Amino acid sequence: MEGLFGILISGILTENFVLSKTFGICPFLGVSKKLSSSLGMGAAVIFVMLFATLLTHPIYTYLLVPNDAQYLKTIAFILIIALFVQLVEMFLKRFVPPLYKALGIYLPLITTNCAVLGVTVLNVDNEYSFAESICNALAGGIGFTLALLMFAGVRSRIDNDSVPESLRGVPITLIAASIVSLCFIGFSGI
Amino acid sequence: MSNFKEFTKGIIKENPVLVLLLGTCPTLALTTQVSNAIGMGLATTFVLVCSNLVISLLRKFIPDAVRLPCFIVIIAGFVTLVDFLLAGFAPWLYDALGVFLSLITVNCIVLGRAEMFACKNKPLPAVMDGLGMGTGFTLALVIMATIREILGSGSWLGLQIPFIEPIGIFTMSAGGFFTFGIVIALASKLSKKSPPKNMGCAGCPNAANCAGRLDAETDLKGCVE
């Protein structure tokens, strides 16, 4: 039990997926302009990470390992993720339109979000059990959302500041991300 | 001659990292040491050249509607190949790159070039494009890694440099973000262009659906007004 809690805390705070392991930088910098879109993206990532792990972990343990085909994990995982995202999108569109409206535009983006493939590969590389994998995926998703929300807040302040011309746009955003990332280093002390 | 142009454009004018802002995750994660940066750069270049070649050869046979899954499977196949090669011949590099080796599959440089270039061009230009983009990627990684390794560990390619007090923060991800920001700012200052305003969505296959792009568009409208 303590192990699970440790994975959860380290994934969210001390080894935050975005700010410490630098996964999923594209959506982190691309979608963090507004709080509302950050929240939608975060929710979609938590959802997909959780279910991608639910699917890939059993497939790895019960299909690839017995057949000595661990090397197929990259191909298998990315296909499962792509398929799952597509199915969820179709399902939501058909049966839960309000949720589709809220999350729909973020879902297709997630296939190529390296945080999702990263979590599933890390889970099997670290030889996590099923419960540990789920915890890790949950932590990754929550950590991603937390970083995204915090950073959206920071960015809305930058917009109003006057910045030297060469630093305008992406460079100052990256420097702000570096400062937010510094804050998370503080958690390693716990 | 024109093939040579396809090669050179990726190095400076359309540098995938510093100008197009693609493949930022490995750029930030693997530039703590120059040796890792070179390894990652070469591995990505290999995948990029091979996938560009195969996709370009198959461009008339892949149906348009399912092209993305096809690209991803081809790319993932070559990533698995690199995985084997590195595990067999350079185990130290294999350990250093870790999970980011698998993540070449979703590196937007590889997918982006497949989508933007390889599926529309003949094999030879596609290979040259892959080589150029790969070289540009490697070059940008080495520049970043040089700054970070010298300042963060006081060494270069493992060689100790005297009189430099290491600043540990540069080896952390915070230093990576900072260095990346400064390098992009310098690159745009030197090329006398204004720095990119938004993330590089050009290569992203999902750009049409992306909320980030929606934000970018509203920004543009704001500029016009």
CSV table of C-alpha atoms in Angstrom, one decimal:
chain,number,residue,atom,x,y,z
A,1,MET,CA,0.0,0.0,0.0
A,2,GLU,CA,2.8,2.4,0.9
A,3,GLY,CA,4.4,1.6,-2.5
A,4,LEU,CA,1.3,2.7,-4.3
A,5,PHE,CA,1.1,5.9,-2.4
A,6,GLY,CA,4.7,6.6,-3.0
A,7,ILE,CA,4.3,6.1,-6.8
A,8,LEU,CA,1.3,8.4,-6.7
A,9,ILE,CA,3.1,11.2,-4.9
A,10,SER,CA,6.3,11.0,-6.8
A,11,GLY,CA,4.4,11.0,-10.1
A,12,ILE,CA,2.4,14.1,-9.2
A,13,LEU,CA,5.0,16.1,-7.4
A,14,THR,CA,8.6,15.1,-7.1
A,15,GLU,CA,8.9,13.5,-10.5
A,16,ASN,CA,6.2,15.4,-12.3
A,17,PHE,CA,5.8,13.9,-15.8
A,18,VAL,CA,5.9,17.3,-17.6
A,19,LEU,CA,8.3,19.4,-15.5
A,20,SER,CA,10.7,16.8,-14.3
A,21,LYS,CA,10.6,14.0,-16.9
A,22,THR,CA,9.8,16.4,-19.8
A,23,PHE,CA,7.1,14.2,-21.4
A,24,GLY,CA,4.3,15.9,-23.4
A,25,ILE,CA,5.9,19.3,-23.9
A,26,CYS,CA,4.0,20.0,-27.1
A,27,PRO,CA,0.6,20.1,-25.5
A,28,PHE,CA,2.1,21.6,-22.3
A,29,LEU,CA,3.2,24.6,-24.3
A,30,GLY,CA,0.5,24.6,-26.9
A,31,VAL,CA,-2.6,24.3,-24.9
A,32,SER,CA,-1.7,26.1,-21.7
A,33,LYS,CA,-2.8,29.5,-22.9
A,34,LYS,CA,-6.2,29.4,-21.3
A,35,LEU,CA,-7.3,27.8,-18.1
A,36,SER,CA,-10.5,26.3,-19.7
A,37,SER,CA,-8.6,24.5,-22.4
A,38,SER,CA,-5.9,23.3,-20.0
A,39,LEU,CA,-8.6,21.7,-17.9
A,40,GLY,CA,-10.2,19.9,-20.8
A,41,MET,CA,-6.8,18.7,-22.1
A,42,GLY,CA,-5.8,17.5,-18.6
A,43,ALA,CA,-9.1,15.6,-18.1
A,44,ALA,CA,-8.7,13.9,-21.5
A,45,VAL,CA,-5.1,12.9,-20.7
A,46,ILE,CA,-6.0,11.4,-17.3
A,47,PHE,CA,-8.7,9.4,-19.0
A,48,VAL,CA,-6.7,8.1,-21.9
A,49,MET,CA,-3.6,7.4,-19.7
A,50,LEU,CA,-5.7,5.4,-17.3
A,51,PHE,CA,-7.4,3.3,-19.9
A,52,ALA,CA,-4.3,2.9,-22.1
A,53,THR,CA,-2.6,1.4,-19.1
A,54,LEU,CA,-5.7,-0.8,-18.3
A,55,LEU,CA,-5.4,-2.2,-21.8
A,56,THR,CA,-1.7,-2.4,-22.5
A,57,HIS,CA,-0.5,-3.9,-19.2
A,58,PRO,CA,-2.6,-7.1,-19.5
A,59,ILE,CA,-1.7,-7.4,-23.2
A,60,TYR,CA,2.0,-7.1,-22.4
A,61,THR,CA,1.8,-9.6,-19.5
A,62,TYR,CA,-0.5,-12.2,-21.0
A,63,LEU,CA,0.1,-11.9,-24.7
A,64,LEU,CA,3.6,-10.6,-25.4
A,65,VAL,CA,5.6,-12.1,-22.6
A,66,PRO,CA,4.4,-15.7,-22.9
A,67,ASN,CA,5.1,-15.5,-26.7
A,68,ASP,CA,8.6,-14.0,-26.1
A,69,ALA,CA,7.6,-11.0,-28.1
A,70,GLN,CA,8.4,-8.1,-25.7
A,71,TYR,CA,10.2,-6.3,-28.5
A,72,LEU,CA,6.9,-5.7,-30.2
A,73,LYS,CA,5.8,-3.5,-27.3
A,74,THR,CA,6.3,-0.1,-29.0
A,75,ILE,CA,4.3,-1.1,-32.1
A,76,ALA,CA,1.6,-2.9,-30.0
A,77,PHE,CA,1.2,0.0,-27.5
A,78,ILE,CA,1.0,2.8,-30.1
A,79,LEU,CA,-1.6,0.8,-32.0
A,80,ILE,CA,-3.7,0.1,-28.9
A,81,ILE,CA,-3.6,3.8,-27.9
A,82,ALA,CA,-4.5,5.0,-31.4
A,83,LEU,CA,-7.4,2.5,-31.6
A,84,PHE,CA,-8.6,3.3,-28.1
A,85,VAL,CA,-8.6,7.0,-28.7
A,86,GLN,CA,-10.5,6.6,-32.0
A,87,LEU,CA,-13.1,4.3,-30.3
A,88,VAL,CA,-13.6,6.7,-27.4
A,89,GLU,CA,-14.1,9.6,-29.8
A,90,MET,CA,-16.7,7.7,-31.8
A,91,PHE,CA,-18.5,6.5,-28.6
A,92,LEU,CA,-18.6,9.9,-27.0
A,93,LYS,CA,-19.8,11.5,-30.2
A,94,ARG,CA,-22.7,9.0,-30.5
A,95,PHE,CA,-23.8,8.5,-26.9
A,96,VAL,CA,-22.5,11.4,-24.7
A,97,PRO,CA,-22.5,14.5,-26.8
A,98,PRO,CA,-22.0,17.0,-24.0
A,99,LEU,CA,-18.8,15.2,-22.9
A,100,TYR,CA,-17.7,15.0,-26.5
A,101,LYS,CA,-18.1,18.7,-26.8
A,102,ALA,CA,-15.9,19.3,-23.8
A,103,LEU,CA,-13.2,16.7,-24.5
A,104,GLY,CA,-13.6,15.9,-28.2
A,105,ILE,CA,-11.1,18.3,-29.7
A,106,TYR,CA,-8.4,17.2,-27.3
A,107,LEU,CA,-8.8,13.4,-27.8
A,108,PRO,CA,-7.2,13.0,-31.3
A,109,LEU,CA,-4.2,15.0,-30.1
A,110,ILE,CA,-3.5,12.5,-27.4
A,111,THR,CA,-2.5,9.7,-29.8
A,112,THR,CA,0.8,11.5,-30.5
A,113,ASN,CA,1.3,12.8,-26.9
A,114,CYS,CA,4.4,11.2,-25.8
A,115,ALA,CA,3.3,11.2,-22.2
A,116,VAL,CA,0.7,8.5,-22.9
A,117,LEU,CA,3.1,6.1,-24.7
A,118,GLY,CA,5.7,7.1,-22.2
A,119,VAL,CA,3.6,6.0,-19.2
A,120,THR,CA,2.7,2.6,-20.8
A,121,VAL,CA,6.3,1.9,-21.7
A,122,LEU,CA,7.7,3.1,-18.4
A,123,ASN,CA,5.2,0.8,-16.6
A,124,VAL,CA,6.6,-2.3,-18.3
A,125,ASP,CA,10.2,-1.2,-18.2
A,126,ASN,CA,10.0,-0.7,-14.4
A,127,GLU,CA,8.2,-4.1,-14.1
A,128,TYR,CA,5.3,-2.5,-12.2
A,129,SER,CA,2.5,-4.8,-11.1
A,130,PHE,CA,-1.0,-4.1,-12.5
A,131,ALA,CA,-2.0,-2.0,-9.4
A,132,GLU,CA,1.3,0.0,-9.5
A,133,SER,CA,0.8,0.6,-13.2
A,134,ILE,CA,-2.6,2.0,-12.7
A,135,CYS,CA,-1.3,4.2,-9.9
A,136,ASN,CA,1.5,5.4,-12.1
A,137,ALA,CA,-0.8,6.3,-14.9
A,138,LEU,CA,-3.2,8.1,-12.6
A,139,ALA,CA,-0.2,10.1,-11.1
A,140,GLY,CA,1.1,10.9,-14.6
A,141,GLY,CA,-2.3,12.3,-15.7
A,142,ILE,CA,-2.9,14.3,-12.5
A,143,GLY,CA,0.7,15.6,-12.6
A,144,PHE,CA,0.2,16.6,-16.2
A,145,THR,CA,-3.0,18.4,-15.4
A,146,LEU,CA,-1.5,20.1,-12.4
A,147,ALA,CA,1.5,21.4,-14.4
A,148,LEU,CA,-0.8,22.6,-17.2
A,149,LEU,CA,-3.2,24.5,-14.9
A,150,MET,CA,-0.4,26.1,-12.9
A,151,PHE,CA,1.4,27.1,-16.1
A,152,ALA,CA,-1.8,28.5,-17.7
A,153,GLY,CA,-2.0,30.8,-14.7
A,154,VAL,CA,1.6,31.9,-15.1
A,155,ARG,CA,1.2,32.5,-18.8
A,156,SER,CA,-1.8,34.8,-18.5
A,157,ARG,CA,0.5,37.1,-16.5
A,158,ILE,CA,3.3,37.1,-19.1
A,159,ASP,CA,0.9,38.2,-21.8
A,160,ASN,CA,0.6,41.6,-20.1
A,161,ASP,CA,4.3,42.2,-19.6
A,162,SER,CA,6.7,43.9,-22.0
A,163,VAL,CA,9.4,41.5,-23.0
A,164,PRO,CA,12.6,42.1,-25.0
A,165,GLU,CA,11.8,41.5,-28.7
A,166,SER,CA,14.0,38.4,-29.2
A,167,LEU,CA,12.4,36.7,-26.2
A,168,ARG,CA,8.8,37.3,-27.2
A,169,GLY,CA,6.6,34.3,-27.8
A,170,VAL,CA,8.1,30.9,-27.3
A,171,PRO,CA,11.4,31.8,-25.6
A,172,ILE,CA,9.9,33.7,-22.7
A,173,THR,CA,7.3,30.9,-22.3
A,174,LEU,CA,10.1,28.3,-22.0
A,175,ILE,CA,11.9,30.5,-19.4
A,176,ALA,CA,8.7,30.7,-17.4
A,177,ALA,CA,8.4,27.0,-17.7
A,178,SER,CA,11.9,26.6,-16.3
A,179,ILE,CA,10.9,28.7,-13.2
A,180,VAL,CA,7.7,26.7,-12.7
A,181,SER,CA,9.9,23.6,-13.0
A,182,LEU,CA,12.3,25.0,-10.4
A,183,CYS,CA,9.3,25.2,-7.9
A,184,PHE,CA,8.8,21.4,-8.4
A,185,ILE,CA,12.4,20.7,-7.5
A,186,GLY,CA,11.5,21.9,-4.0
A,187,PHE,CA,9.3,18.8,-3.6
A,188,SER,CA,12.2,16.5,-3.9
A,189,GLY,CA,13.2,17.6,-0.4
A,190,ILE,CA,10.1,16.0,1.1
B,1,MET,CA,21.2,20.2,-57.1
B,2,SER,CA,17.7,20.4,-55.9
B,3,ASN,CA,18.2,17.3,-53.9
B,4,PHE,CA,21.1,19.0,-52.2
B,5,LYS,CA,18.7,21.9,-51.3
B,6,GLU,CA,16.4,19.4,-49.6
B,7,PHE,CA,19.3,18.4,-47.5
B,8,THR,CA,20.6,21.8,-46.5
B,9,LYS,CA,17.2,23.4,-45.7
B,10,GLY,CA,16.8,21.1,-42.6
B,11,ILE,CA,20.0,22.2,-41.1
B,12,ILE,CA,19.5,25.9,-40.8
B,13,LYS,CA,16.6,27.5,-42.6
B,14,GLU,CA,14.0,25.0,-41.4
B,15,ASN,CA,15.9,23.5,-38.4
B,16,PRO,CA,13.3,21.2,-36.9
B,17,VAL,CA,14.1,22.1,-33.3
B,18,LEU,CA,15.0,25.8,-33.3
B,19,VAL,CA,12.8,27.1,-36.1
B,20,LEU,CA,9.9,24.6,-36.5
B,21,LEU,CA,9.9,23.7,-32.8
B,22,LEU,CA,9.3,20.0,-33.3
B,23,GLY,CA,10.5,17.2,-31.1
B,24,THR,CA,10.9,19.3,-28.0
B,25,CYS,CA,10.5,16.4,-25.5
B,26,PRO,CA,13.8,14.6,-26.4
B,27,THR,CA,15.4,18.0,-26.8
B,28,LEU,CA,14.8,18.8,-23.2
B,29,ALA,CA,15.3,15.3,-21.7
B,30,LEU,CA,18.4,14.1,-23.5
B,31,THR,CA,20.7,17.2,-23.7
B,32,THR,CA,22.3,16.8,-20.3
B,33,GLN,CA,25.3,15.2,-21.9
B,34,VAL,CA,26.8,15.7,-25.4
B,35,SER,CA,27.2,11.9,-25.9
B,36,ASN,CA,23.5,11.3,-25.3
B,37,ALA,CA,22.6,14.1,-27.6
B,38,ILE,CA,24.7,12.7,-30.4
B,39,GLY,CA,23.3,9.2,-29.8
B,40,MET,CA,19.7,10.4,-29.8
B,41,GLY,CA,20.3,12.5,-32.9
B,42,LEU,CA,21.8,9.7,-34.9
B,43,ALA,CA,19.0,7.2,-33.8
B,44,THR,CA,16.3,9.7,-34.8
B,45,THR,CA,18.1,10.4,-38.1
B,46,PHE,CA,18.2,6.7,-38.9
B,47,VAL,CA,14.5,6.3,-38.2
B,48,LEU,CA,13.7,9.4,-40.2
B,49,VAL,CA,15.7,8.4,-43.3
B,50,CYS,CA,14.3,4.9,-43.3
B,51,SER,CA,10.7,5.8,-42.7
B,52,ASN,CA,10.9,8.6,-45.3
B,53,LEU,CA,12.3,6.2,-47.8
B,54,VAL,CA,9.7,3.5,-47.2
B,55,ILE,CA,6.7,5.9,-47.0
B,56,SER,CA,7.8,7.6,-50.2
B,57,LEU,CA,8.1,4.3,-52.0
B,58,LEU,CA,4.6,3.3,-50.7
B,59,ARG,CA,3.0,6.7,-51.3
B,60,LYS,CA,0.9,5.4,-54.2
B,61,PHE,CA,-0.4,2.4,-52.3
B,62,ILE,CA,-1.3,3.8,-48.9
B,63,PRO,CA,-5.0,4.9,-48.9
B,64,ASP,CA,-5.4,8.5,-47.8
B,65,ALA,CA,-8.0,7.7,-45.1
B,66,VAL,CA,-5.7,5.3,-43.2
B,67,ARG,CA,-2.4,6.9,-43.9
B,68,LEU,CA,-1.6,8.0,-40.3
B,69,PRO,CA,-1.9,4.5,-38.8
B,70,CYS,CA,0.2,3.2,-41.7
B,71,PHE,CA,2.9,5.8,-41.0
B,72,ILE,CA,2.9,5.1,-37.3
B,73,VAL,CA,3.3,1.3,-37.9
B,74,ILE,CA,6.2,1.9,-40.4
B,75,ILE,CA,7.9,4.3,-38.0
B,76,ALA,CA,7.4,2.0,-35.0
B,77,GLY,CA,8.9,-0.8,-37.0
B,78,PHE,CA,12.1,1.1,-37.6
B,79,VAL,CA,12.2,2.3,-33.9
B,80,THR,CA,12.1,-1.4,-32.9
B,81,LEU,CA,15.0,-2.0,-35.3
B,82,VAL,CA,17.0,0.8,-33.7
B,83,ASP,CA,16.1,-0.6,-30.3
B,84,PHE,CA,17.6,-4.0,-31.2
B,85,LEU,CA,20.7,-2.4,-32.8
B,86,LEU,CA,21.5,-0.2,-29.8
B,87,ALA,CA,20.8,-2.9,-27.3
B,88,GLY,CA,23.2,-5.2,-29.2
B,89,PHE,CA,26.0,-2.8,-30.1
B,90,ALA,CA,25.8,0.2,-27.7
B,91,PRO,CA,24.3,-1.0,-24.5
B,92,TRP,CA,25.5,2.1,-22.6
B,93,LEU,CA,23.7,4.4,-25.0
B,94,TYR,CA,20.6,2.1,-24.9
B,95,ASP,CA,20.5,2.6,-21.1
B,96,ALA,CA,21.1,6.3,-21.3
B,97,LEU,CA,18.3,6.9,-23.8
B,98,GLY,CA,15.9,4.7,-22.0
B,99,VAL,CA,12.2,5.2,-22.6
B,100,PHE,CA,12.9,8.0,-25.1
B,101,LEU,CA,14.1,5.5,-27.6
B,102,SER,CA,10.6,4.1,-27.8
B,103,LEU,CA,9.3,7.6,-27.9
B,104,ILE,CA,10.9,8.3,-31.2
B,105,THR,CA,7.7,6.7,-32.5
B,106,VAL,CA,5.7,9.7,-31.5
B,107,ASN,CA,8.4,12.2,-32.1
B,108,CYS,CA,6.6,14.8,-34.2
B,109,ILE,CA,9.7,15.4,-36.4
B,110,VAL,CA,9.4,11.9,-37.8
B,111,LEU,CA,5.7,11.9,-38.2
B,112,GLY,CA,5.7,15.5,-39.4
B,113,ARG,CA,8.2,14.8,-42.2
B,114,ALA,CA,6.2,11.7,-43.3
B,115,GLU,CA,3.0,13.7,-43.5
B,116,MET,CA,4.4,16.9,-45.0
B,117,PHE,CA,7.2,15.6,-47.3
B,118,ALA,CA,7.7,11.9,-47.7
B,119,CYS,CA,4.2,11.1,-48.8
B,120,LYS,CA,4.2,13.7,-51.6
B,121,ASN,CA,7.7,13.3,-53.0
B,122,LYS,CA,10.0,10.8,-54.8
B,123,PRO,CA,12.3,8.5,-52.8
B,124,LEU,CA,15.6,10.4,-53.4
B,125,PRO,CA,14.4,13.9,-52.2
B,126,ALA,CA,12.6,12.2,-49.3
B,127,VAL,CA,15.8,10.5,-48.2
B,128,MET,CA,17.7,13.8,-48.5
B,129,ASP,CA,15.0,15.6,-46.6
B,130,GLY,CA,15.3,13.0,-43.8
B,131,LEU,CA,19.1,13.3,-43.7
B,132,GLY,CA,18.9,17.1,-43.6
B,133,MET,CA,16.2,17.2,-40.9
B,134,GLY,CA,18.1,14.5,-38.9
B,135,THR,CA,21.3,16.5,-39.1
B,136,GLY,CA,19.6,19.7,-38.1
B,137,PHE,CA,18.0,17.8,-35.1
B,138,THR,CA,21.4,16.4,-34.1
B,139,LEU,CA,23.0,19.8,-34.5
B,140,ALA,CA,20.5,21.5,-32.3
B,141,LEU,CA,20.7,18.8,-29.7
B,142,VAL,CA,24.5,19.1,-29.6
B,143,ILE,CA,24.4,22.9,-29.2
B,144,MET,CA,21.9,22.5,-26.3
B,145,ALA,CA,23.9,19.7,-24.7
B,146,THR,CA,27.2,21.6,-25.1
B,147,ILE,CA,25.8,24.5,-23.1
B,148,ARG,CA,24.2,22.3,-20.5
B,149,GLU,CA,27.1,19.9,-20.0
B,150,ILE,CA,29.7,22.6,-19.7
B,151,LEU,CA,27.7,24.7,-17.3
B,152,GLY,CA,26.0,21.9,-15.5
B,153,SER,CA,28.7,19.3,-15.1
B,154,GLY,CA,31.9,21.2,-16.0
B,155,SER,CA,32.8,18.8,-18.8
B,156,TRP,CA,32.3,18.3,-22.5
B,157,LEU,CA,31.8,14.9,-24.0
B,158,GLY,CA,33.0,13.5,-20.7
B,159,LEU,CA,36.2,15.5,-20.7
B,160,GLN,CA,36.7,17.6,-17.6
B,161,ILE,CA,37.0,21.3,-18.2
B,162,PRO,CA,39.1,23.1,-15.6
B,163,PHE,CA,38.1,26.3,-13.8
B,164,ILE,CA,34.4,25.8,-14.3
B,165,GLU,CA,32.3,25.5,-11.2
B,166,PRO,CA,29.4,23.2,-12.2
B,167,ILE,CA,25.9,24.7,-11.7
B,168,GLY,CA,23.8,21.7,-11.0
B,169,ILE,CA,20.6,23.2,-12.0
B,170,PHE,CA,21.5,23.1,-15.7
B,171,THR,CA,21.4,19.3,-15.6
B,172,MET,CA,17.9,19.4,-14.3
B,173,SER,CA,14.8,19.9,-16.5
B,174,ALA,CA,14.5,23.5,-15.3
B,175,GLY,CA,17.9,24.2,-16.8
B,176,GLY,CA,16.8,22.5,-20.0
B,177,PHE,CA,13.7,24.7,-20.4
B,178,PHE,CA,15.9,27.8,-19.7
B,179,THR,CA,18.7,26.8,-22.1
B,180,PHE,CA,16.1,26.0,-24.8
B,181,GLY,CA,14.4,29.4,-24.4
B,182,ILE,CA,17.7,31.2,-24.6
B,183,VAL,CA,19.0,29.2,-27.6
B,184,ILE,CA,15.7,29.9,-29.6
B,185,ALA,CA,16.0,33.6,-28.7
B,186,LEU,CA,19.6,33.7,-29.8
B,187,ALA,CA,18.8,31.8,-33.1
B,188,SER,CA,16.0,34.3,-33.9
B,189,LYS,CA,18.2,37.3,-33.0
B,190,LEU,CA,21.0,36.0,-35.2
B,191,SER,CA,18.7,35.3,-38.1
B,192,LYS,CA,17.0,38.7,-37.5
B,193,LYS,CA,13.5,37.1,-37.4
B,194,SER,CA,11.0,37.4,-34.7
B,195,PRO,CA,10.9,34.3,-32.5
B,196,PRO,CA,8.1,31.8,-33.2
B,197,LYS,CA,5.0,32.8,-31.4
B,198,ASN,CA,3.5,29.4,-30.9
B,199,MET,CA,4.4,25.8,-30.7
B,200,GLY,CA,5.4,24.1,-33.9
B,201,CYS,CA,2.1,22.7,-35.0
B,202,ALA,CA,3.1,22.4,-38.7
B,203,GLY,CA,4.2,18.8,-38.4
B,204,CYS,CA,1.5,17.7,-36.1
B,205,PRO,CA,-1.0,15.4,-37.8
B,206,ASN,CA,-3.8,16.5,-35.5
B,207,ALA,CA,-3.3,20.2,-36.0
B,208,ALA,CA,-6.7,20.6,-37.6
B,209,ASN,CA,-8.4,19.4,-34.4
B,210,CYS,CA,-6.0,21.0,-31.9
B,211,ALA,CA,-7.0,23.5,-29.3
B,212,GLY,CA,-3.5,24.9,-29.3
B,213,ARG,CA,-4.0,25.9,-32.9
B,214,LEU,CA,-7.4,27.4,-32.1
B,215,ASP,CA,-5.6,29.6,-29.6
B,216,ALA,CA,-3.0,30.5,-32.2
B,217,GLU,CA,-5.6,31.5,-34.6
B,218,THR,CA,-7.4,33.8,-32.2
B,219,ASP,CA,-4.0,35.3,-31.5
B,220,LEU,CA,-3.5,36.0,-35.2
B,221,LYS,CA,-6.9,37.6,-35.4
B,222,GLY,CA,-5.9,39.8,-32.5
B,223,CYS,CA,-2.8,40.9,-34.3
B,224,VAL,CA,-4.7,41.8,-37.4
B,225,GLU,CA,-7.2,43.9,-35.5
